[in-house]
Amino acid sequence: MADRSRTFCKEEFITYAYILLYIALSSGQIFFNKWVLSSKEINFPYPLGLTLLHMVFSSVLCFILTKVLKIMKAEEGMTAEIYVTSVVPIGSMFAMTLWLGNTAYLYISVAFAQMLKAIMPVAVFVLGVAAGLEIMSCRMLLIMSVISFGVLVASYGEMDINWVGVVYQMGGVVGEALRLIFMEILVKRKGLKLNPISVMYYVSPCSALCLFLPWIFLEKSKMEAHGSWNFPPLVLLLNCLCTFALNLSVFLVITHTSALTIRVAGVVKDWVVVLLSALLFADTKLTIINLFGYGIAIAGVAAYNNQKLKKEASRGSLSGPEHDQSVPLATSSASSK
């Protein structure tokens, strides 16, 4: 009995350690990206270039870990037809999400960007209804209204609102919502169960290609003109490593808990980011209205997650117990999560 108790305590400790690691890495990656992109810090205002480097680094490292060193394993069963019809749409939306989300940091504060991201469940639900994946109900309509109202109040309380940044952030939200919808339609319905390592392995090269094309036309000439190729390699390497470690932490949390835990941890992370950003960045000025509106939105997000949990539990009771390890990849612009 004592040995069983010690084993249980050890497992609980490891689980909470992984959750804390995820929250720390997710928050840290957001701050790191803002620091790199900020004109007041590293002065590398090229979100396309930064995101492209993240994807190239993830592609190379995933290949080394899964095919060369064989430390990790990517799920089998991927065919050319599935890659073209499923991975390419998901990869393009992932690229769009990261690109627009990171670009928003050039115009708005980290805290305000997080507040706007709270609208994500609304975008996912609306697109889900349009795609036939969700059913409109009075309860869900109320939850979506609460989230929307909270985000509107938080936006009203923003002192220095920049609408260009808001448009970029909303574009990133739409891209992420479409990616989640595509994951549901194109991957799960075809019987593929992809853990985050597999998603990185298959999606990262596609996302890198989708980012490379606009980077050539939008940022390459600017970087050459301003001599930005002298970007500190150590900072670059650490930033890319942090992105990869974030997605690896998602894999660890999912392995020891469930996809729902990532959602709950994501809510905690969002509050950590909002509050800490006020201390770390001069462009972040929180107001009572900001926090009040964001609190309302987060309450709506919590209700949405609870509703999703009940839906998944009822679905699982019909299909049999199964430990789901297929979750969306974490985004380096922020976590969606």
PDB file of N, CA, C and O in Angstrom, residues 217-249:
ATOM      1  N   PHE A 217       8.647  37.902 -51.239  1.00  0.00           N
ATOM      2  CA  PHE A 217       8.084  39.128 -51.802  1.00  0.00           C
ATOM      3  C   PHE A 217       7.911  40.243 -50.768  1.00  0.00           C
ATOM      4  O   PHE A 217       7.967  41.426 -51.118  1.00  0.00           O
ATOM      5  N   LEU A 218       7.711  39.903 -49.494  1.00  0.00           N
ATOM      6  CA  LEU A 218       7.356  40.920 -48.501  1.00  0.00           C
ATOM      7  C   LEU A 218       8.502  41.327 -47.570  1.00  0.00           C
ATOM      8  O   LEU A 218       8.546  42.484 -47.134  1.00  0.00           O
ATOM      9  N   GLU A 219       9.418  40.420 -47.271  1.00  0.00           N
ATOM     10  CA  GLU A 219      10.423  40.749 -46.257  1.00  0.00           C
ATOM     11  C   GLU A 219      11.865  40.557 -46.693  1.00  0.00           C
ATOM     12  O   GLU A 219      12.761  41.187 -46.118  1.00  0.00           O
ATOM     13  N   LYS A 220      12.126  39.733 -47.660  1.00  0.00           N
ATOM     14  CA  LYS A 220      13.508  39.429 -48.040  1.00  0.00           C
ATOM     15  C   LYS A 220      14.278  40.698 -48.423  1.00  0.00           C
ATOM     16  O   LYS A 220      15.400  40.931 -47.951  1.00  0.00           O
ATOM     17  N   SER A 221      13.676  41.528 -49.263  1.00  0.00           N
ATOM     18  CA  SER A 221      14.362  42.751 -49.708  1.00  0.00           C
ATOM     19  C   SER A 221      14.567  43.735 -48.556  1.00  0.00           C
ATOM     20  O   SER A 221      15.601  44.402 -48.473  1.00  0.00           O
ATOM     21  N   LYS A 222      13.599  43.801 -47.644  1.00  0.00           N
ATOM     22  CA  LYS A 222      13.725  44.684 -46.489  1.00  0.00           C
ATOM     23  C   LYS A 222      14.858  44.232 -45.571  1.00  0.00           C
ATOM     24  O   LYS A 222      15.631  45.053 -45.061  1.00  0.00           O
ATOM     25  N   MET A 223      14.968  42.944 -45.364  1.00  0.00           N
ATOM     26  CA  MET A 223      16.022  42.415 -44.510  1.00  0.00           C
ATOM     27  C   MET A 223      17.396  42.660 -45.118  1.00  0.00           C
ATOM     28  O   MET A 223      18.347  43.008 -44.419  1.00  0.00           O
ATOM     29  N   GLU A 224      17.496  42.514 -46.431  1.00  0.00           N
ATOM     30  CA  GLU A 224      18.774  42.761 -47.102  1.00  0.00           C
ATOM     31  C   GLU A 224      19.136  44.238 -47.062  1.00  0.00           C
ATOM     32  O   GLU A 224      20.298  44.600 -46.860  1.00  0.00           O
ATOM     33  N   ALA A 225      18.131  45.113 -47.223  1.00  0.00           N
ATOM     34  CA  ALA A 225      18.380  46.558 -47.228  1.00  0.00           C
ATOM     35  C   ALA A 225      18.819  47.072 -45.863  1.00  0.00           C
ATOM     36  O   ALA A 225      19.629  48.002 -45.761  1.00  0.00           O
ATOM     37  N   HIS A 226      18.303  46.471 -44.791  1.00  0.00           N
ATOM     38  CA  HIS A 226      18.622  46.926 -43.436  1.00  0.00           C
ATOM     39  C   HIS A 226      19.713  46.092 -42.769  1.00  0.00           C
ATOM     40  O   HIS A 226      19.994  46.274 -41.590  1.00  0.00           O
ATOM     41  N   GLY A 227      20.312  45.174 -43.517  1.00  0.00           N
ATOM     42  CA  GLY A 227      21.399  44.388 -42.953  1.00  0.00           C
ATOM     43  C   GLY A 227      20.976  43.491 -41.816  1.00  0.00           C
ATOM     44  O   GLY A 227      21.754  43.217 -40.903  1.00  0.00           O
ATOM     45  N   SER A 228      19.726  43.015 -41.856  1.00  0.00           N
ATOM     46  CA  SER A 228      19.205  42.212 -40.749  1.00  0.00           C
ATOM     47  C   SER A 228      19.699  40.774 -40.763  1.00  0.00           C
ATOM     48  O   SER A 228      19.334  39.982 -39.914  1.00  0.00           O
ATOM     49  N   TRP A 229      20.535  40.427 -41.770  1.00  0.00           N
ATOM     50  CA  TRP A 229      21.096  39.086 -41.789  1.00  0.00           C
ATOM     51  C   TRP A 229      22.106  38.902 -40.662  1.00  0.00           C
ATOM     52  O   TRP A 229      22.564  37.787 -40.404  1.00  0.00           O
ATOM     53  N   ASN A 230      22.475  40.005 -39.993  1.00  0.00           N
ATOM     54  CA  ASN A 230      23.401  39.922 -38.873  1.00  0.00           C
ATOM     55  C   ASN A 230      22.696  39.650 -37.550  1.00  0.00           C
ATOM     56  O   ASN A 230      23.225  39.923 -36.486  1.00  0.00           O
ATOM     57  N   PHE A 231      21.474  39.153 -37.640  1.00  0.00           N
ATOM     58  CA  PHE A 231      20.699  38.817 -36.448  1.00  0.00           C
ATOM     59  C   PHE A 231      21.487  37.840 -35.581  1.00  0.00           C
ATOM     60  O   PHE A 231      22.016  36.850 -36.094  1.00  0.00           O
ATOM     61  N   PRO A 232      21.626  38.106 -34.264  1.00  0.00           N
ATOM     62  CA  PRO A 232      22.435  37.261 -33.377  1.00  0.00           C
ATOM     63  C   PRO A 232      22.051  35.785 -33.470  1.00  0.00           C
ATOM     64  O   PRO A 232      20.923  35.406 -33.150  1.00  0.00           O
ATOM     65  N   PRO A 233      22.959  34.912 -33.911  1.00  0.00           N
ATOM     66  CA  PRO A 233      22.619  33.491 -34.106  1.00  0.00           C
ATOM     67  C   PRO A 233      22.226  32.777 -32.820  1.00  0.00           C
ATOM     68  O   PRO A 233      21.378  31.880 -32.850  1.00  0.00           O
ATOM     69  N   LEU A 234      22.829  33.153 -31.691  1.00  0.00           N
ATOM     70  CA  LEU A 234      22.497  32.496 -30.429  1.00  0.00           C
ATOM     71  C   LEU A 234      21.055  32.782 -30.029  1.00  0.00           C
ATOM     72  O   LEU A 234      20.329  31.879 -29.598  1.00  0.00           O
ATOM     73  N   VAL A 235      20.621  34.035 -30.171  1.00  0.00           N
ATOM     74  CA  VAL A 235      19.244  34.411 -29.854  1.00  0.00           C
ATOM     75  C   VAL A 235      18.279  33.675 -30.783  1.00  0.00           C
ATOM     76  O   VAL A 235      17.234  33.181 -30.363  1.00  0.00           O
ATOM     77  N   LEU A 236      18.656  33.610 -32.046  1.00  0.00           N
ATOM     78  CA  LEU A 236      17.834  32.902 -33.040  1.00  0.00           C
ATOM     79  C   LEU A 236      17.683  31.431 -32.666  1.00  0.00           C
ATOM     80  O   LEU A 236      16.579  30.881 -32.689  1.00  0.00           O
ATOM     81  N   LEU A 237      18.785  30.788 -32.320  1.00  0.00           N
ATOM     82  CA  LEU A 237      18.762  29.373 -31.969  1.00  0.00           C
ATOM     83  C   LEU A 237      17.911  29.125 -30.727  1.00  0.00           C
ATOM     84  O   LEU A 237      17.102  28.195 -30.690  1.00  0.00           O
ATOM     85  N   LEU A 238      18.066  29.963 -29.721  1.00  0.00           N
ATOM     86  CA  LEU A 238      17.294  29.815 -28.491  1.00  0.00           C
ATOM     87  C   LEU A 238      15.803  30.006 -28.743  1.00  0.00           C
ATOM     88  O   LEU A 238      14.962  29.306 -28.175  1.00  0.00           O
ATOM     89  N   ASN A 239      15.462  30.965 -29.601  1.00  0.00           N
ATOM     90  CA  ASN A 239      14.056  31.214 -29.920  1.00  0.00           C
ATOM     91  C   ASN A 239      13.435  30.014 -30.632  1.00  0.00           C
ATOM     92  O   ASN A 239      12.313  29.602 -30.320  1.00  0.00           O
ATOM     93  N   CYS A 240      14.171  29.434 -31.581  1.00  0.00           N
ATOM     94  CA  CYS A 240      13.670  28.254 -32.295  1.00  0.00           C
ATOM     95  C   CYS A 240      13.569  27.051 -31.366  1.00  0.00           C
ATOM     96  O   CYS A 240      12.608  26.276 -31.432  1.00  0.00           O
ATOM     97  N   LEU A 241      14.553  26.884 -30.485  1.00  0.00           N
ATOM     98  CA  LEU A 241      14.531  25.781 -29.520  1.00  0.00           C
ATOM     99  C   LEU A 241      13.342  25.896 -28.574  1.00  0.00           C
ATOM    100  O   LEU A 241      12.712  24.898 -28.222  1.00  0.00           O
ATOM    101  N   CYS A 242      13.039  27.119 -28.159  1.00  0.00           N
ATOM    102  CA  CYS A 242      11.911  27.352 -27.261  1.00  0.00           C
ATOM    103  C   CYS A 242      10.603  26.962 -27.943  1.00  0.00           C
ATOM    104  O   CYS A 242       9.721  26.360 -27.316  1.00  0.00           O
ATOM    105  N   THR A 243      10.479  27.269 -29.233  1.00  0.00           N
ATOM    106  CA  THR A 243       9.288  26.894 -29.989  1.00  0.00           C
ATOM    107  C   THR A 243       9.130  25.380 -30.052  1.00  0.00           C
ATOM    108  O   THR A 243       8.045  24.837 -29.830  1.00  0.00           O
ATOM    109  N   PHE A 244      10.234  24.687 -30.352  1.00  0.00           N
ATOM    110  CA  PHE A 244      10.184  23.229 -30.433  1.00  0.00           C
ATOM    111  C   PHE A 244       9.897  22.612 -29.068  1.00  0.00           C
ATOM    112  O   PHE A 244       9.104  21.672 -28.948  1.00  0.00           O
ATOM    113  N   ALA A 245      10.532  23.155 -28.020  1.00  0.00           N
ATOM    114  CA  ALA A 245      10.317  22.642 -26.663  1.00  0.00           C
ATOM    115  C   ALA A 245       8.872  22.831 -26.230  1.00  0.00           C
ATOM    116  O   ALA A 245       8.311  21.988 -25.510  1.00  0.00           O
ATOM    117  N   LEU A 246       8.236  23.920 -26.664  1.00  0.00           N
ATOM    118  CA  LEU A 246       6.828  24.161 -26.341  1.00  0.00           C
ATOM    119  C   LEU A 246       5.959  23.036 -26.890  1.00  0.00           C
ATOM    120  O   LEU A 246       5.110  22.480 -26.176  1.00  0.00           O
ATOM    121  N   ASN A 247       6.151  22.687 -28.153  1.00  0.00           N
ATOM    122  CA  ASN A 247       5.355  21.621 -28.749  1.00  0.00           C
ATOM    123  C   ASN A 247       5.676  20.265 -28.132  1.00  0.00           C
ATOM    124  O   ASN A 247       4.799  19.410 -28.005  1.00  0.00           O
ATOM    125  N   LEU A 248       6.915  20.072 -27.718  1.00  0.00           N
ATOM    126  CA  LEU A 248       7.283  18.837 -27.044  1.00  0.00           C
ATOM    127  C   LEU A 248       6.597  18.751 -25.681  1.00  0.00           C
ATOM    128  O   LEU A 248       6.160  17.681 -25.257  1.00  0.00           O
ATOM    129  N   SER A 249       6.483  19.891 -24.987  1.00  0.00           N
ATOM    130  CA  SER A 249       5.804  19.894 -23.687  1.00  0.00           C
ATOM    131  C   SER A 249       4.326  19.552 -23.838  1.00  0.00           C
ATOM    132  O   SER A 249       3.727  18.912 -22.963  1.00  0.00           O
TER     133      SER A 249
END
